[in-house]
XYZ file of N, CA and C in Angstrom:
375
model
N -16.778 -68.277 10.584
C -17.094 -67.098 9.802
C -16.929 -65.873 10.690
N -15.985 -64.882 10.552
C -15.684 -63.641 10.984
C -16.586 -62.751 10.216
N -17.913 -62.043 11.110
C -18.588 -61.089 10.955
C -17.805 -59.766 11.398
N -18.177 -58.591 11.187
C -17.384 -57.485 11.747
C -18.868 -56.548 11.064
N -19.845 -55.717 12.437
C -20.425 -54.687 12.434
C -20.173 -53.706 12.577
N -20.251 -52.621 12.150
C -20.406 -51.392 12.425
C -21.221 -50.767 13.557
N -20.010 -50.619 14.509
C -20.876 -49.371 15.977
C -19.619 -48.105 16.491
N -20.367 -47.165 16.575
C -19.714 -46.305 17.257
C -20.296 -45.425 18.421
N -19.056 -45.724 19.618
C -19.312 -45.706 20.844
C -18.495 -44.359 21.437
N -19.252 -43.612 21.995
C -18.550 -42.608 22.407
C -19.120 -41.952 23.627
N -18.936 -41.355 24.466
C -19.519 -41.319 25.784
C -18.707 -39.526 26.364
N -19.708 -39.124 27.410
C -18.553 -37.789 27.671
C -19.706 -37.503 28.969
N -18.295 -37.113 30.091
C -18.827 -37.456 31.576
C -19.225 -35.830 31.462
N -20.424 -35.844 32.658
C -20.659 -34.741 33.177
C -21.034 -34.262 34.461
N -20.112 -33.930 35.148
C -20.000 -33.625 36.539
C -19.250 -34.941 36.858
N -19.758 -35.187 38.398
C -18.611 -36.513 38.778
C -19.577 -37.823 38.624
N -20.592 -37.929 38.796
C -21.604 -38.882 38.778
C -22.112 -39.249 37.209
N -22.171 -38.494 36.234
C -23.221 -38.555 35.550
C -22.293 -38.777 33.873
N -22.613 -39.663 32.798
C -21.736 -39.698 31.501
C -23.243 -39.899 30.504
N -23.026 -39.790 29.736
C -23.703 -39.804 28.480
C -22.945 -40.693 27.413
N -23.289 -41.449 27.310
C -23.085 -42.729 25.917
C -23.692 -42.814 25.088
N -23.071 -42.407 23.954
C -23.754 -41.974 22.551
C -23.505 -44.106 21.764
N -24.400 -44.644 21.241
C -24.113 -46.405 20.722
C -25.116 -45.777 19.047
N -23.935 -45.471 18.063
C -23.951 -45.413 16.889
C -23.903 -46.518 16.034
N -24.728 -46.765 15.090
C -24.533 -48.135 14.514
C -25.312 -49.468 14.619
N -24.835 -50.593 14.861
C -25.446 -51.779 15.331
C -24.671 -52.198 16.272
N -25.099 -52.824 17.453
C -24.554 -53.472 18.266
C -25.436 -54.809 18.375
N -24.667 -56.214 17.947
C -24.721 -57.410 18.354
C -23.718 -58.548 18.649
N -23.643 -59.497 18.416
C -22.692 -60.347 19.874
C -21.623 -60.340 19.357
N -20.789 -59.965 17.831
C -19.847 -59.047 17.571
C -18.809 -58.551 18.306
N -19.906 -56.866 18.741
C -19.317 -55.996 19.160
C -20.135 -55.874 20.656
N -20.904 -56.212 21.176
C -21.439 -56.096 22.590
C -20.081 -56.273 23.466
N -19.013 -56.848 23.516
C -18.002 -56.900 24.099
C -17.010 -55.277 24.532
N -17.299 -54.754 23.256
C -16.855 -53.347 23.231
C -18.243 -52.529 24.146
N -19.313 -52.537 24.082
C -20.692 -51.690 24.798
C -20.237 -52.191 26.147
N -20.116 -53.440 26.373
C -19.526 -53.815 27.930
C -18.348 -53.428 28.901
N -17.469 -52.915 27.968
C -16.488 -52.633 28.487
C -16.372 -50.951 28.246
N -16.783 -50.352 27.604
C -16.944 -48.721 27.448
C -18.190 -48.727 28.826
N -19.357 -49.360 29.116
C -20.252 -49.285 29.954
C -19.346 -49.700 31.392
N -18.656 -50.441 31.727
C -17.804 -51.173 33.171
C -16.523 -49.442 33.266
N -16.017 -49.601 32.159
C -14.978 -48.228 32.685
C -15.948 -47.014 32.999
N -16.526 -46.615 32.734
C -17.392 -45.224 32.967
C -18.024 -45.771 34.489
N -18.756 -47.098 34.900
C -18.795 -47.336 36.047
C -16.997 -47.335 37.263
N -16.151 -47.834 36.916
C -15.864 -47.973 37.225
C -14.556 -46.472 37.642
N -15.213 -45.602 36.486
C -14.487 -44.526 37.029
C -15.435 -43.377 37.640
N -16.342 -44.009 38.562
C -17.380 -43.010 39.076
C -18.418 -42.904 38.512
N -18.432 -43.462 37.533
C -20.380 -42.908 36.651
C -21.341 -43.715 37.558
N -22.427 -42.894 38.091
C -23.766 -43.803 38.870
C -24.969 -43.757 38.323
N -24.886 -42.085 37.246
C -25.975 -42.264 36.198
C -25.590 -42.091 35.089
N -26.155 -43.331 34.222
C -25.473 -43.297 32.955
C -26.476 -43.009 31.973
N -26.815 -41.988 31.133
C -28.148 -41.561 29.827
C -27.159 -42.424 28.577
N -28.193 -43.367 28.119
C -27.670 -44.140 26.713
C -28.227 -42.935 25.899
N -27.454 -42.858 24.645
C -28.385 -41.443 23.619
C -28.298 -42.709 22.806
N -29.881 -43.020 22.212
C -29.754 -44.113 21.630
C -29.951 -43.583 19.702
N -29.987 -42.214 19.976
C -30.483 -41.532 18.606
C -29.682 -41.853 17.394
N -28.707 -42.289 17.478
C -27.806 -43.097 15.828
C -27.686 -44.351 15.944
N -28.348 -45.108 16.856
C -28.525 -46.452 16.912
C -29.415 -47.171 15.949
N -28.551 -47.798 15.068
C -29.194 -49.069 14.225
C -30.243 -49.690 14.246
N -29.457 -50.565 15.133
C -29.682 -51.963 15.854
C -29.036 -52.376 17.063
N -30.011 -53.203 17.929
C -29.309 -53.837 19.156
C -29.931 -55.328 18.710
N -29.359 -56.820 19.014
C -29.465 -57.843 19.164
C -29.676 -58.093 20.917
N -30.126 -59.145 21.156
C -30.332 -59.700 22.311
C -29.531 -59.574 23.291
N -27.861 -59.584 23.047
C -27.377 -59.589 23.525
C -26.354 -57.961 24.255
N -27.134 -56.948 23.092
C -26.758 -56.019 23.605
C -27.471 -55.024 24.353
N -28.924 -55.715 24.526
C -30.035 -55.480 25.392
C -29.543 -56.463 26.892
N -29.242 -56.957 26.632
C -28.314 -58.150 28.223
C -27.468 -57.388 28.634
N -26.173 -56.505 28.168
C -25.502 -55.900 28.572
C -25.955 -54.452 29.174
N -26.978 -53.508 28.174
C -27.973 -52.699 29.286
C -28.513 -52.842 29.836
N -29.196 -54.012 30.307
C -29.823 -54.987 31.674
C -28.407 -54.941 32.565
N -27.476 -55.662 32.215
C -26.731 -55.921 33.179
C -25.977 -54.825 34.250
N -26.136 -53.806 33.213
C -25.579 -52.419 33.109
C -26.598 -51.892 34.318
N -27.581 -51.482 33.766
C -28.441 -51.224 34.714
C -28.502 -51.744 36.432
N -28.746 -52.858 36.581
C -28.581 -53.435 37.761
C -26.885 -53.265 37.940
N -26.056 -53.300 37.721
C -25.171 -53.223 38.679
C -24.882 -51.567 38.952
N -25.404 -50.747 38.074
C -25.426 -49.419 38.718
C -26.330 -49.108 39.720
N -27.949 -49.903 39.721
C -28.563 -49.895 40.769
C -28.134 -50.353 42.326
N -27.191 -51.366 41.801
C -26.206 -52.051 43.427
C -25.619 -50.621 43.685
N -25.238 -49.865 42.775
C -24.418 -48.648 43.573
C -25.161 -47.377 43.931
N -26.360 -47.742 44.229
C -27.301 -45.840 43.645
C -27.616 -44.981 43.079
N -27.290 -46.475 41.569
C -27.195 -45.175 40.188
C -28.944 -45.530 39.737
N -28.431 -45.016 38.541
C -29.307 -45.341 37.619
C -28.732 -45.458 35.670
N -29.710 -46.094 34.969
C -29.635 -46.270 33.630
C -30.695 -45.473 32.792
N -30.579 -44.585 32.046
C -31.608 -44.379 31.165
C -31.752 -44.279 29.947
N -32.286 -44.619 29.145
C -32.256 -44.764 27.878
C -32.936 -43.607 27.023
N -32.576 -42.547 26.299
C -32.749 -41.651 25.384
C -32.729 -41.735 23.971
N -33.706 -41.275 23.547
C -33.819 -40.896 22.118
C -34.466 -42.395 20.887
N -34.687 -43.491 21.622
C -34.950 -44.130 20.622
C -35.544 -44.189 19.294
N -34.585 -44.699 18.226
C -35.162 -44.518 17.378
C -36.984 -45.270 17.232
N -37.658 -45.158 16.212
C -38.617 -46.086 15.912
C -38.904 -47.144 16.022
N -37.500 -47.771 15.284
C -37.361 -49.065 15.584
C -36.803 -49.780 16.659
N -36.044 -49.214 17.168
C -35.397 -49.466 18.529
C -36.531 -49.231 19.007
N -37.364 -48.380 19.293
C -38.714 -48.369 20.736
C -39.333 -49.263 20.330
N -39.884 -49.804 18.946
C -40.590 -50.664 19.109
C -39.936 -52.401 19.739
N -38.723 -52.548 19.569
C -37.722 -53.770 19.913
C -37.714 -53.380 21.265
N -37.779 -52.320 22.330
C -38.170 -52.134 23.481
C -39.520 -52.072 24.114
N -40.490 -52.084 23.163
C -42.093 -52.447 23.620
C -42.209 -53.814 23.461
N -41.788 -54.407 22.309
C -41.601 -56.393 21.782
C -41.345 -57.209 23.539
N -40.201 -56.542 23.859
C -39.509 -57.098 24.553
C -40.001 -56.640 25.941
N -40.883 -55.638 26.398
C -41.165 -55.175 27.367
C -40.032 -54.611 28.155
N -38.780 -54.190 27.082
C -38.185 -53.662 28.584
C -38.294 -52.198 28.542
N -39.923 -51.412 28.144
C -40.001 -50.144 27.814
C -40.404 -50.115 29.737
N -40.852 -51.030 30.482
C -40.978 -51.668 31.230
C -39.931 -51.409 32.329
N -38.713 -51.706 32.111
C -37.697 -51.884 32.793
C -36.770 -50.974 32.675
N -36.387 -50.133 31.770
C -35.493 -49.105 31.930
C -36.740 -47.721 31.632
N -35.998 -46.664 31.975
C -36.410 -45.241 32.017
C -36.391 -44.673 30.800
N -37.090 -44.206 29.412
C -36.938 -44.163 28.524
C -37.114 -42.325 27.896
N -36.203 -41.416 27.723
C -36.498 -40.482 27.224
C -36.828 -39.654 26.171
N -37.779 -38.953 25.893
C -37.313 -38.540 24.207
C -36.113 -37.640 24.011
N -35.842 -37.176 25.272
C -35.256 -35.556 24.995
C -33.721 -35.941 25.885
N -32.403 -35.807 25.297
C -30.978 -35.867 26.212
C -31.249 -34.759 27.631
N -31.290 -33.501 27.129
C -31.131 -32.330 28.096
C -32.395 -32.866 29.204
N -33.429 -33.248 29.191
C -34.612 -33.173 30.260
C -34.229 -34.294 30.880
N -33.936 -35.281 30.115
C -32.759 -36.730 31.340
C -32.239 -36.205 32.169
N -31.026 -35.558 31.649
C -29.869 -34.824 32.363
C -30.811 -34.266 33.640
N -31.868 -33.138 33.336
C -31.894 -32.680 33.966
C -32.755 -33.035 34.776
N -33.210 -34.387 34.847
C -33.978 -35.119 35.905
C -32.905 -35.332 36.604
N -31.721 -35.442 36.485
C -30.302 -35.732 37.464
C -29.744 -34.709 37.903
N -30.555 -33.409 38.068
C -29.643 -32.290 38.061
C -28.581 -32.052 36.899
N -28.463 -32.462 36.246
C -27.366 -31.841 35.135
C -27.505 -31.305 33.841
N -26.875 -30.584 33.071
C -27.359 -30.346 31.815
C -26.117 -30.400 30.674
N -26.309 -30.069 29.436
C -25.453 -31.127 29.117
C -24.277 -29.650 28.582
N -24.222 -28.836 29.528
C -23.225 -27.640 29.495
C -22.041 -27.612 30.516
N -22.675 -28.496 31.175
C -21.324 -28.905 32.727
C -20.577 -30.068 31.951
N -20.482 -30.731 31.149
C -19.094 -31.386 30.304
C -17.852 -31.225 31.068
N -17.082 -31.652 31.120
C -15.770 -32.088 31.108
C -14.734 -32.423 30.205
């Protein structure tokens, strides 16, 4: 059986270190393949801190909470960091369930992230 969800992924760097990833929609084991690989290129083209804007987010499944775990730690191997913004309701509460309110950095606000990193979200690229 071929499922096909709805997510939209869009991301926009700011300065040389720092991107913002907007995860619209639902993400589960689907489409987590696409969150993994939009999350590895932005590492892999310099991003060390990455702000998830989780504010048009659906849904995440298990597995697309594994990939911002995974995400996380391998930016920590490099001196980054992961933070997670804007959750909806239901998303914070699937991040209190799970305790990983715990484990990642959680914001209400995009701009006050940013600007815990020095950045704001007017230096774009």
């Amino acid at each position: 059986m071929d499922r096909q969800t709805d997510v939209d992924l869009s991301s926009r760097r700011l300065g040389e270190r720092t991107a913002v990833l907007c995860i619209g929609g639902e993400v589960d084991l689907y489409n987590t393949p696409q969150l993994k690989e939009q999350i590895q290129s932005l590492i892999e083209g310099g991003v060390r801190h990455l702000l998830v804007d989780l504010s048009d987010t659906q849904y995440l499944d298990s597995t697309a909470l594994g990939a911002l775990i995974g995400a996380l730690k391998r930016l920590r191997e490099r001196d980054g960091d992961l933070r997670l913004a804007c959750p909806p309701p239901r998303i914070r509460k699937l991040l209190e369930i799970t305790r990983l309110m715990k484990v990642f950095e959680v914001r209400d606000d995009v701009a006050r992230a940013l600007a815990e990193w020095g950045e704001d979200e007017g230096e774009g690229r």
